[in-house]
Tab-separated table of N, CA and C in Angstrom:
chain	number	residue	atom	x	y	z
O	296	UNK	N	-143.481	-2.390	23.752
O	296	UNK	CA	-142.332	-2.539	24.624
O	296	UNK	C	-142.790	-2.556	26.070
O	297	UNK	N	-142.167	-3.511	26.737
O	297	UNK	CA	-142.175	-3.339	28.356
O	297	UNK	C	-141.700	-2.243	29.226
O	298	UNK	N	-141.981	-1.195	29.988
O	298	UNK	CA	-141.380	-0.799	30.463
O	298	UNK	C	-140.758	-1.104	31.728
O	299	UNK	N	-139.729	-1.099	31.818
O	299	UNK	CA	-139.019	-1.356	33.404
O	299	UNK	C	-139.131	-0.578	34.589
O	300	UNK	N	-139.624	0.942	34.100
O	300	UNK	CA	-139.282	1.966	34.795
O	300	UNK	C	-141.074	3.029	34.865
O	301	UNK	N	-141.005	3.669	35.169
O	301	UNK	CA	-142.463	4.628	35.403
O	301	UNK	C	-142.146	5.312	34.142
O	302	UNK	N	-143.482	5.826	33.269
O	302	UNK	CA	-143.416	6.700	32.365
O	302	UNK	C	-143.388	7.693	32.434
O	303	UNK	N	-142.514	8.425	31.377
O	303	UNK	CA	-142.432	9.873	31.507
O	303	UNK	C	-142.511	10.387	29.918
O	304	UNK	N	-142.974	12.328	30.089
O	304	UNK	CA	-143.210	12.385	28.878
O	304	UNK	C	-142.610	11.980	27.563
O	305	UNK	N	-141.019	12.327	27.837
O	305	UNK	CA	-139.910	11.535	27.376
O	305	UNK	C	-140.420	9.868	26.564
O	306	UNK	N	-140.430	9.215	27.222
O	306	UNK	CA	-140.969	7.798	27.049
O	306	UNK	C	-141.970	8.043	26.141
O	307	UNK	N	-142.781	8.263	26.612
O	307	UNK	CA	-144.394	8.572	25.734
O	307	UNK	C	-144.026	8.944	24.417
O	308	UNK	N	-143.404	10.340	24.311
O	308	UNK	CA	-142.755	10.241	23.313
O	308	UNK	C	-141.979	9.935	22.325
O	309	UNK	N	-141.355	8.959	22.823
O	309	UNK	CA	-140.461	8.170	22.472
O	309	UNK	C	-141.349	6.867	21.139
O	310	UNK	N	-142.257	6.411	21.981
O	310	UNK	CA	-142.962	5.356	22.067
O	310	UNK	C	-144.402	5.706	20.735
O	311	UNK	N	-143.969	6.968	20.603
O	311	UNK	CA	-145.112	7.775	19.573
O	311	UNK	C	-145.018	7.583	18.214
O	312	UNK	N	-146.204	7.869	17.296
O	312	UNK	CA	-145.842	7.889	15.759
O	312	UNK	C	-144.726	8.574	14.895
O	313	UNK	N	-143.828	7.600	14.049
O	313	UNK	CA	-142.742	8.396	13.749
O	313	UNK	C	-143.329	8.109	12.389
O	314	UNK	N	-142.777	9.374	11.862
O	314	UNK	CA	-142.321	9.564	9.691
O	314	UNK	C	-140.857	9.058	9.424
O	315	UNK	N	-140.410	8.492	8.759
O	315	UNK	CA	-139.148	8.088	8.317
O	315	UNK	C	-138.473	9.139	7.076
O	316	UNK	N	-137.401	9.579	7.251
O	316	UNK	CA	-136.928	10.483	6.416
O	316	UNK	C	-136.359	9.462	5.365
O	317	UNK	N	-137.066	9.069	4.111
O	317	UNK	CA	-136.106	7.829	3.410
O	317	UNK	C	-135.535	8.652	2.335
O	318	UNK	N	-135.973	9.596	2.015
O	318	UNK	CA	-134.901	10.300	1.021
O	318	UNK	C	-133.875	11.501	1.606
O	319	UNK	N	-132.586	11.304	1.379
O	319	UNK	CA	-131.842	12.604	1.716
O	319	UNK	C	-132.298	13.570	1.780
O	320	UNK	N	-132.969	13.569	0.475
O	320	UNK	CA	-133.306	15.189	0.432
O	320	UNK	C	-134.488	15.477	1.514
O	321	UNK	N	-134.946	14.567	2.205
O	321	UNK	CA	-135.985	14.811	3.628
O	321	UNK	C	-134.961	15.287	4.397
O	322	UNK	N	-134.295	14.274	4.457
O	322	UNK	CA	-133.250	14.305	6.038
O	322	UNK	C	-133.091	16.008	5.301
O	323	UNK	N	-132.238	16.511	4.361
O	323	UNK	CA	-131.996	18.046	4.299
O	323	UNK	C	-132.836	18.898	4.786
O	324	UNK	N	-134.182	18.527	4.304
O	324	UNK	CA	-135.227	19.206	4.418
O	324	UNK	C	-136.012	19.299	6.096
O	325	UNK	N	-135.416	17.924	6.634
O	325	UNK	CA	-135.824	18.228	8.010
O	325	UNK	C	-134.688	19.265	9.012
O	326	UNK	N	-133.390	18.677	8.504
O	326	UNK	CA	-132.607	19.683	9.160
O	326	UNK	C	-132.542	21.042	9.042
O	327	UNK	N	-133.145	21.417	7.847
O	327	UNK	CA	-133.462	22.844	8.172
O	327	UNK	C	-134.714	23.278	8.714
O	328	UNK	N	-135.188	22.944	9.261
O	328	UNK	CA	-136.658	22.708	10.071
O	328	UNK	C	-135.731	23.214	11.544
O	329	UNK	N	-135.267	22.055	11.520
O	329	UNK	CA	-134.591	22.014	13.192
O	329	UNK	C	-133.936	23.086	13.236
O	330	UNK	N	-133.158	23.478	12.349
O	330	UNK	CA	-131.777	24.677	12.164
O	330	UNK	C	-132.843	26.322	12.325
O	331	UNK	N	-134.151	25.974	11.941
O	331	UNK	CA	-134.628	27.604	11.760
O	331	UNK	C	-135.932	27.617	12.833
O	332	UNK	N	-136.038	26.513	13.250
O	332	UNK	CA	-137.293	26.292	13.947
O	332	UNK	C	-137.607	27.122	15.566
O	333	UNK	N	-136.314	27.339	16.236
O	333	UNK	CA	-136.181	28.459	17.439
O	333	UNK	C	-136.348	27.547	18.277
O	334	UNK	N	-136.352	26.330	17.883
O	334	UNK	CA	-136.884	25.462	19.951
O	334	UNK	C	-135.395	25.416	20.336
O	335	UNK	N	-135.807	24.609	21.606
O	335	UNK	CA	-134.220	24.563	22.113
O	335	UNK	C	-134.328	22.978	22.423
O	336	UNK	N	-133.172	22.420	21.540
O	336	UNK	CA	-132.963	20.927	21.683
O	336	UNK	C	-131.686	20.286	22.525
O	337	UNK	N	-132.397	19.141	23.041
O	337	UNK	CA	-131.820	18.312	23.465
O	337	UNK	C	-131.115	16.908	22.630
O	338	UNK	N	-129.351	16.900	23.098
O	338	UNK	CA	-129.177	15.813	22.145
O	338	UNK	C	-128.471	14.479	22.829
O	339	UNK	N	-128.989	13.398	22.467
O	339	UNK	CA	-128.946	12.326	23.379
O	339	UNK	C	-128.316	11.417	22.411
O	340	UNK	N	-126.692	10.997	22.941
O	340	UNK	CA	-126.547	9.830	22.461
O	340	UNK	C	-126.826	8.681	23.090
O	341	UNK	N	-127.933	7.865	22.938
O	341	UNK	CA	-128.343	7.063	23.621
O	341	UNK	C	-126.904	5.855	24.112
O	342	UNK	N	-127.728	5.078	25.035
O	342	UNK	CA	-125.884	5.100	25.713
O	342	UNK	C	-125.194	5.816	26.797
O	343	UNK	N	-125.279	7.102	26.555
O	343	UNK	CA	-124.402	7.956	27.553
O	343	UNK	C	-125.659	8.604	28.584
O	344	UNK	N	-124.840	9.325	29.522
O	344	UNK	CA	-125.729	10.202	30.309
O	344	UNK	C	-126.473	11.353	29.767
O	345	UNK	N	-127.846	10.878	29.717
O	345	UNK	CA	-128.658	12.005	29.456
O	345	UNK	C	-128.012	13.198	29.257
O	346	UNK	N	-128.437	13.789	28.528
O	346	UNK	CA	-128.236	15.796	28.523
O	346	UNK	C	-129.403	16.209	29.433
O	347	UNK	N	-128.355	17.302	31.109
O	347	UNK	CA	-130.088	17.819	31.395
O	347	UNK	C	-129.501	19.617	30.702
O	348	UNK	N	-128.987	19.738	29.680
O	348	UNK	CA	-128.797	21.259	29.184
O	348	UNK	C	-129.187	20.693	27.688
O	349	UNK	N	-130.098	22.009	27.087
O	349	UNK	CA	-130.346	21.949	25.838
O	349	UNK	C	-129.009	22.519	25.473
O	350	UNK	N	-128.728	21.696	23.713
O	350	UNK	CA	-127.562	22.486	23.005
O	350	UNK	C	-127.683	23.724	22.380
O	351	UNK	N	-126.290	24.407	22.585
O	351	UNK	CA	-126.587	25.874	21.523
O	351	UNK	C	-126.776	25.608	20.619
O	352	UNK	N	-126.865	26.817	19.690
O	352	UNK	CA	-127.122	26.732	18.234
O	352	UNK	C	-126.087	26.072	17.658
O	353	UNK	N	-125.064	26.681	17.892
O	353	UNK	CA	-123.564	25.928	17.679
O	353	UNK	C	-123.584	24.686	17.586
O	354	UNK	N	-123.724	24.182	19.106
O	354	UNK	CA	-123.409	22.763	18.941
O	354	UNK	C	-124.313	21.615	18.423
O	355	UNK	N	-125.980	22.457	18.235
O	355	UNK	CA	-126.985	21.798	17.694
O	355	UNK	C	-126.318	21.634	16.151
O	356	UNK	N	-125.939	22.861	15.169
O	356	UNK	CA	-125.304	22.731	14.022
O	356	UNK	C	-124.382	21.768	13.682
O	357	UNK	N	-123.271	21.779	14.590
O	357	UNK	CA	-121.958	20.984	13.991
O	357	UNK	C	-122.693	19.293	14.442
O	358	UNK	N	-123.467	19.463	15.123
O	358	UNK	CA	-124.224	17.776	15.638
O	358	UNK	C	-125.118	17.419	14.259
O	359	UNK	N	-125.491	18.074	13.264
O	359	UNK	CA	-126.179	17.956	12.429
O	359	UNK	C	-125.452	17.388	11.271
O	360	UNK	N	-124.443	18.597	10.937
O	360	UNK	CA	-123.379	18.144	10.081
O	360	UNK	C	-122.698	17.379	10.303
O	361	UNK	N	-121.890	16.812	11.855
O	361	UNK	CA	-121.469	15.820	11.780
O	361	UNK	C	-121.939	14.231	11.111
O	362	UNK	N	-123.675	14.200	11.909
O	362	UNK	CA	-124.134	13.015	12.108
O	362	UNK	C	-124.783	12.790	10.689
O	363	UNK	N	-124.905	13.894	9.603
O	363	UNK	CA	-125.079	14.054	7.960
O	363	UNK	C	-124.303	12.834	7.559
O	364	UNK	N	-122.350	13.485	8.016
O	364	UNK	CA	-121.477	13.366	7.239
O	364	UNK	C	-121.354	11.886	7.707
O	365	UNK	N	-121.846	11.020	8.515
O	365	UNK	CA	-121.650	9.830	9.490
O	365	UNK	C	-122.255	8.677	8.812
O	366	UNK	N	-123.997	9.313	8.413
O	366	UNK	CA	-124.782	8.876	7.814
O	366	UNK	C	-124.609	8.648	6.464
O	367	UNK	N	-124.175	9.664	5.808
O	367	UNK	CA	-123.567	9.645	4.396
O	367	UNK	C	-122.710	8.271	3.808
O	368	UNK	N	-121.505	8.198	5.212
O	368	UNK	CA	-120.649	7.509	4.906
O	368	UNK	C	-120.347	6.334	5.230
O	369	UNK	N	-121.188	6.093	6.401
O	369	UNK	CA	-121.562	4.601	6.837
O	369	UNK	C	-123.192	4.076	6.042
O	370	UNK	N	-123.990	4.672	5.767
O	370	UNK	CA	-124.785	3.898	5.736
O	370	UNK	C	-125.133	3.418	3.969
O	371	UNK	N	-124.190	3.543	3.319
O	371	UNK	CA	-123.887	3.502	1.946
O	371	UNK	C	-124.911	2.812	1.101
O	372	UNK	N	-126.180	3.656	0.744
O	372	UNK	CA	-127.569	3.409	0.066
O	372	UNK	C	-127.477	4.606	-0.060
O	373	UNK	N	-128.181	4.603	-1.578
O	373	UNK	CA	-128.580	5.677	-2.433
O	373	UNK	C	-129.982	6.367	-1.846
O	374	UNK	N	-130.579	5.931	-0.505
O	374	UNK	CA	-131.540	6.305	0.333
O	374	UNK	C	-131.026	6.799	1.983
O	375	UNK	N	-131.752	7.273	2.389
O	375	UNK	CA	-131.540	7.250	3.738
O	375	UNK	C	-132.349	6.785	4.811
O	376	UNK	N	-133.607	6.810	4.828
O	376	UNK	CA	-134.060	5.733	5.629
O	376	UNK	C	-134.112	5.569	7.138
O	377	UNK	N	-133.192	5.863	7.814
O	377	UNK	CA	-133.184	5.521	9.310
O	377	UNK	C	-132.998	6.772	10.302
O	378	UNK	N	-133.434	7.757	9.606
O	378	UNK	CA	-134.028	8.848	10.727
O	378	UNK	C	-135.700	9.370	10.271
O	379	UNK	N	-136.122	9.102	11.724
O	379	UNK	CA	-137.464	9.191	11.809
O	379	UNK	C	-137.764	10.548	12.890
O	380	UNK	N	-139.076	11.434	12.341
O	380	UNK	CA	-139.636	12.278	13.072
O	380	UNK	C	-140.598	12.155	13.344
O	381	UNK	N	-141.401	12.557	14.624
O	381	UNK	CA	-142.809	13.000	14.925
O	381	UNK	C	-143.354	13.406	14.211
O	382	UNK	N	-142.771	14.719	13.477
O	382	UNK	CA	-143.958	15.315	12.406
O	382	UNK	C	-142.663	15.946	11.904
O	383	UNK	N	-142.627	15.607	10.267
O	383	UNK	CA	-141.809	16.055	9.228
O	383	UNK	C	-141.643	17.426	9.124
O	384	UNK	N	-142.358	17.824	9.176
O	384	UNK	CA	-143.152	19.697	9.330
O	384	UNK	C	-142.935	20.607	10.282
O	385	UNK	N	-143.016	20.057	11.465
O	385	UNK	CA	-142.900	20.874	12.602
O	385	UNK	C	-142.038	20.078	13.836
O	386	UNK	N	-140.952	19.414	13.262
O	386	UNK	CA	-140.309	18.202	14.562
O	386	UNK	C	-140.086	18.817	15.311
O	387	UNK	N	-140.544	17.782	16.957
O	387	UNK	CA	-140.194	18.123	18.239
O	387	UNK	C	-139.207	16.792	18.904
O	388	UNK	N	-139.709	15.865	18.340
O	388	UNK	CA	-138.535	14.540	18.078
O	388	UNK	C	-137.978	13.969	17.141
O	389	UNK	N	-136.449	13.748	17.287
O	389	UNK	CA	-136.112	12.708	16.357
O	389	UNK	C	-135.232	11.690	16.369
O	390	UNK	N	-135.775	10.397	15.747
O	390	UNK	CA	-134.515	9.566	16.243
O	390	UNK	C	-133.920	9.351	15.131
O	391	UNK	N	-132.635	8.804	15.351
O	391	UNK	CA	-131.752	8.668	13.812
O	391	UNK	C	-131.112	7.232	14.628
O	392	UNK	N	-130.445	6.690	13.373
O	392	UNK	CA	-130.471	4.866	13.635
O	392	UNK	C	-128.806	4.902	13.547
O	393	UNK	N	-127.942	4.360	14.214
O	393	UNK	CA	-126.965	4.029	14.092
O	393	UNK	C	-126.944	3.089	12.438
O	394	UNK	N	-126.149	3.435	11.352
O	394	UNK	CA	-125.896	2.367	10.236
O	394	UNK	C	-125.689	1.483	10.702
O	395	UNK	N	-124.886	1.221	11.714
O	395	UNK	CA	-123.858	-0.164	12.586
O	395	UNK	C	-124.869	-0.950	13.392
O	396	UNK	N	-125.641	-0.485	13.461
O	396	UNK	CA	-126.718	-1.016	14.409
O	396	UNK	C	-128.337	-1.214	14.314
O	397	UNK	N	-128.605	-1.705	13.199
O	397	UNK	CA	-130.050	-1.221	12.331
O	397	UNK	C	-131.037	-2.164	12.876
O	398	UNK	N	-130.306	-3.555	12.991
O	398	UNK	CA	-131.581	-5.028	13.496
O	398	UNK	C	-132.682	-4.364	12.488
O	399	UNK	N	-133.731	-4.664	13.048
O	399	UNK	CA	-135.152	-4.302	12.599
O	399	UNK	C	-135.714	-3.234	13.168
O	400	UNK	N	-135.062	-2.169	12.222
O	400	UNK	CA	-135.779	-0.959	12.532
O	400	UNK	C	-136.906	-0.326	11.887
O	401	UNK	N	-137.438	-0.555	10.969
O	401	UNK	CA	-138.656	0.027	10.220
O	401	UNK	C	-139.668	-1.169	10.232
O	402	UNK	N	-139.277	-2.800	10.507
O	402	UNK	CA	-140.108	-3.424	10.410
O	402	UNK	C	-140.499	-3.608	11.720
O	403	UNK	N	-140.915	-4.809	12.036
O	403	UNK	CA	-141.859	-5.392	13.175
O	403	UNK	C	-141.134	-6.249	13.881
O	404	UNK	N	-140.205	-5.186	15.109
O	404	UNK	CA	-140.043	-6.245	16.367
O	404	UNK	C	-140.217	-6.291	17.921
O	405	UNK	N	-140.340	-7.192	18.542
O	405	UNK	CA	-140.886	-7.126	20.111
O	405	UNK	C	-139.228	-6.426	20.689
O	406	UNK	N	-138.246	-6.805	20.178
O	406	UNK	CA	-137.258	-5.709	21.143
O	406	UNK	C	-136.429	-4.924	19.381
O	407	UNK	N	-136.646	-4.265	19.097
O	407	UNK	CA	-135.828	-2.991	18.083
O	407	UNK	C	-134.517	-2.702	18.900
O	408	UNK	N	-133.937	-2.349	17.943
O	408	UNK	CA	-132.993	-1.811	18.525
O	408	UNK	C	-133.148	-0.211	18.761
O	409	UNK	N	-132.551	0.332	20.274
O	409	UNK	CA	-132.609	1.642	20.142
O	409	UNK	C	-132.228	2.620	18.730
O	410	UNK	N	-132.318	3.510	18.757
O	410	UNK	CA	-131.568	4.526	18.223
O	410	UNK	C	-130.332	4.953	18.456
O	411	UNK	N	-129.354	5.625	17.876
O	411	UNK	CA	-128.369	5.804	18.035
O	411	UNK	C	-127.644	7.367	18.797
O	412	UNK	N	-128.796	7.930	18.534
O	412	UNK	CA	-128.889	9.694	19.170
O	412	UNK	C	-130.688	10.025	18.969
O	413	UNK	N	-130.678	11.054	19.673
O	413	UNK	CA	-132.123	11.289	19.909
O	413	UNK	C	-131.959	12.854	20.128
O	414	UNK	N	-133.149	13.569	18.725
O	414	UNK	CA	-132.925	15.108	19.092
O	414	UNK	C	-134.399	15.234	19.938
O	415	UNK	N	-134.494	16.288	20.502
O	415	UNK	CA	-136.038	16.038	21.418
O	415	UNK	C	-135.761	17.458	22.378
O	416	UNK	N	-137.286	18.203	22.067
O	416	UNK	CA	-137.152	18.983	23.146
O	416	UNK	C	-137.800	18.698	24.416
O	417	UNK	N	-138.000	17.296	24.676
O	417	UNK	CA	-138.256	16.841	25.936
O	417	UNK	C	-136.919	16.399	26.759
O	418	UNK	N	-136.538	16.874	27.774
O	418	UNK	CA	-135.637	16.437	28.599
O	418	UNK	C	-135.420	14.689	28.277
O	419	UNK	N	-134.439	13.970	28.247
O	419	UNK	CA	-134.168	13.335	27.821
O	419	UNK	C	-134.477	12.200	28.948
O	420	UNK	N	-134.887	10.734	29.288
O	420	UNK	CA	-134.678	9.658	29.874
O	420	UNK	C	-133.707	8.847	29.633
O	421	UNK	N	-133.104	8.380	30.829
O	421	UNK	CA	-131.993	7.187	30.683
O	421	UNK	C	-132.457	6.010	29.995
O	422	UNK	N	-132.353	6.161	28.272
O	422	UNK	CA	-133.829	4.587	27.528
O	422	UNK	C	-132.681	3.415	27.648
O	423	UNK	N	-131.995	3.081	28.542
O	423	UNK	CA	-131.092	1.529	28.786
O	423	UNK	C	-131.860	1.331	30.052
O	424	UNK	N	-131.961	2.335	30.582
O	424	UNK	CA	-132.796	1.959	31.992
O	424	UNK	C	-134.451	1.662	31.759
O	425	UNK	N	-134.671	2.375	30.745
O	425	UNK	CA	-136.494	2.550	31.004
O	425	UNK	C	-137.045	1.486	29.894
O	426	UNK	N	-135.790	0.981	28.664
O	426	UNK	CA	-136.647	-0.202	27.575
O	426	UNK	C	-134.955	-0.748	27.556
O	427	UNK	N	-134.893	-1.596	28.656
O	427	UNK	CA	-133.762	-3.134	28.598
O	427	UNK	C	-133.500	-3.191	26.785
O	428	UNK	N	-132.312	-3.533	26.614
O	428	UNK	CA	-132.643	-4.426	25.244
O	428	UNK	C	-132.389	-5.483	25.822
O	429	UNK	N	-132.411	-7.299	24.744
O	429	UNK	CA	-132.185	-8.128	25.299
O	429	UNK	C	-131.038	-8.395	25.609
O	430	UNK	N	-131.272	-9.636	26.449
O	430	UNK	CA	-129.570	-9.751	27.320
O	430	UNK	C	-129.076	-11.282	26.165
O	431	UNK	N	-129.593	-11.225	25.140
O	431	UNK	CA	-129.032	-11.987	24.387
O	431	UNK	C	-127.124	-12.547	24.142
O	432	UNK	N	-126.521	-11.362	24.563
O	432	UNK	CA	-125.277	-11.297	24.399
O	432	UNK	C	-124.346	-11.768	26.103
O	433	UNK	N	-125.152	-10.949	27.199
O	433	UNK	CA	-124.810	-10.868	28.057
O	433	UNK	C	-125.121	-12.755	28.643
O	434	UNK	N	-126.481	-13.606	27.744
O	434	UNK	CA	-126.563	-14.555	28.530
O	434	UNK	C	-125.427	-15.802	27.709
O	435	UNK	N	-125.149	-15.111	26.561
O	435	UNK	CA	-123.838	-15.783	25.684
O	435	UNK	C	-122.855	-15.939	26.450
O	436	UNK	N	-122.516	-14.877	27.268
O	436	UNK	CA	-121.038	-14.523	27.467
O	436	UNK	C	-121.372	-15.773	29.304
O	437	UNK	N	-122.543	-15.744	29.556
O	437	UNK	CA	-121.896	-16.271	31.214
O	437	UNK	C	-122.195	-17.316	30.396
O	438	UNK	N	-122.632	-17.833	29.618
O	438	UNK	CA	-123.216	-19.286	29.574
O	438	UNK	C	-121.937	-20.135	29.225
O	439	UNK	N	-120.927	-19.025	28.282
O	439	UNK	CA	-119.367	-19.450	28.422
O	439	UNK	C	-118.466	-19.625	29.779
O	440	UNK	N	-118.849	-18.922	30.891
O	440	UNK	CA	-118.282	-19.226	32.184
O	440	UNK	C	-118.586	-19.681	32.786
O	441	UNK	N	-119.705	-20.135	32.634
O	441	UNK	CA	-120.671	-20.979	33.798
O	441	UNK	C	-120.240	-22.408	34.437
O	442	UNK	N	-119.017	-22.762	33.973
O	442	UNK	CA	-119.023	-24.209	34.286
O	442	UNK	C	-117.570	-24.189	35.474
């Protein structure tokens, strides 16, 4: 990926080796990792304004179970597949994939689509600002007004 912007650890990390949780029973198995693990996370729906406050326990929990029950029900495969960690074992990042929004996410592309939320105990970067996606849509829409 290009970056637009200066790197930060954030980025780096971002940009790092991920594990793919393809069976539920990972994704379970990672969330209780996160749930007992003591760090303090940050949760980013990519899209919105950064978090600069890590979440409580609280709201780290019901963000878990929600985005379970999200995953469950949108992404309707007997697998799960589209949340990936740094390290299965000891996560310090993770991204999880919007169902609605998958493009080519496990395979091989020059622009992927982001992620859909991002857990991370690195302070979070603005990633619309720091990895553009393409303006594929945006050059649709003037190429309709242009005349």
């Amino acid at each position: 990926m290009n970056l637009a912007v200066a790197s930060s650890p954030f980025i780096d990390a971002f940009q790092g080796k991920f594990t793919n949780m393809l069976k539920w029973e990972q994704l379970d198995s990672l969330w209780d990792k996160v749930r007992n693990n003591n760090k303090h996370w940050y949760i980013y729906a990519v899209g919105e304004t950064p978090p600069t406050e890590t979440a409580s326990s609280q709201q780290l929990d019901t963000f878990l179970n929600e985005v379970t029950r999200l995953l469950k029900e949108e992404h309707q495969e007997d697998y799960c597949g589209i949340v990936y960690a740094d390290d299965k074992d000891d996560p310090g990042f993770i991204k999880i994939y919007d169902p609605n929004n998958l493009g080519v996410v496990c395979g091989y592309s020059s622009n992927p689509p982001l992620p859909g939320w991002i857990l991370s105990e690195l302070k979070p970067t603005d990633l619309n600002a720091a990895l553009p996606q393409p303006g594929n849509r945006k050059r649709w829409w003037q190429k309709i007004f242009s005349n």
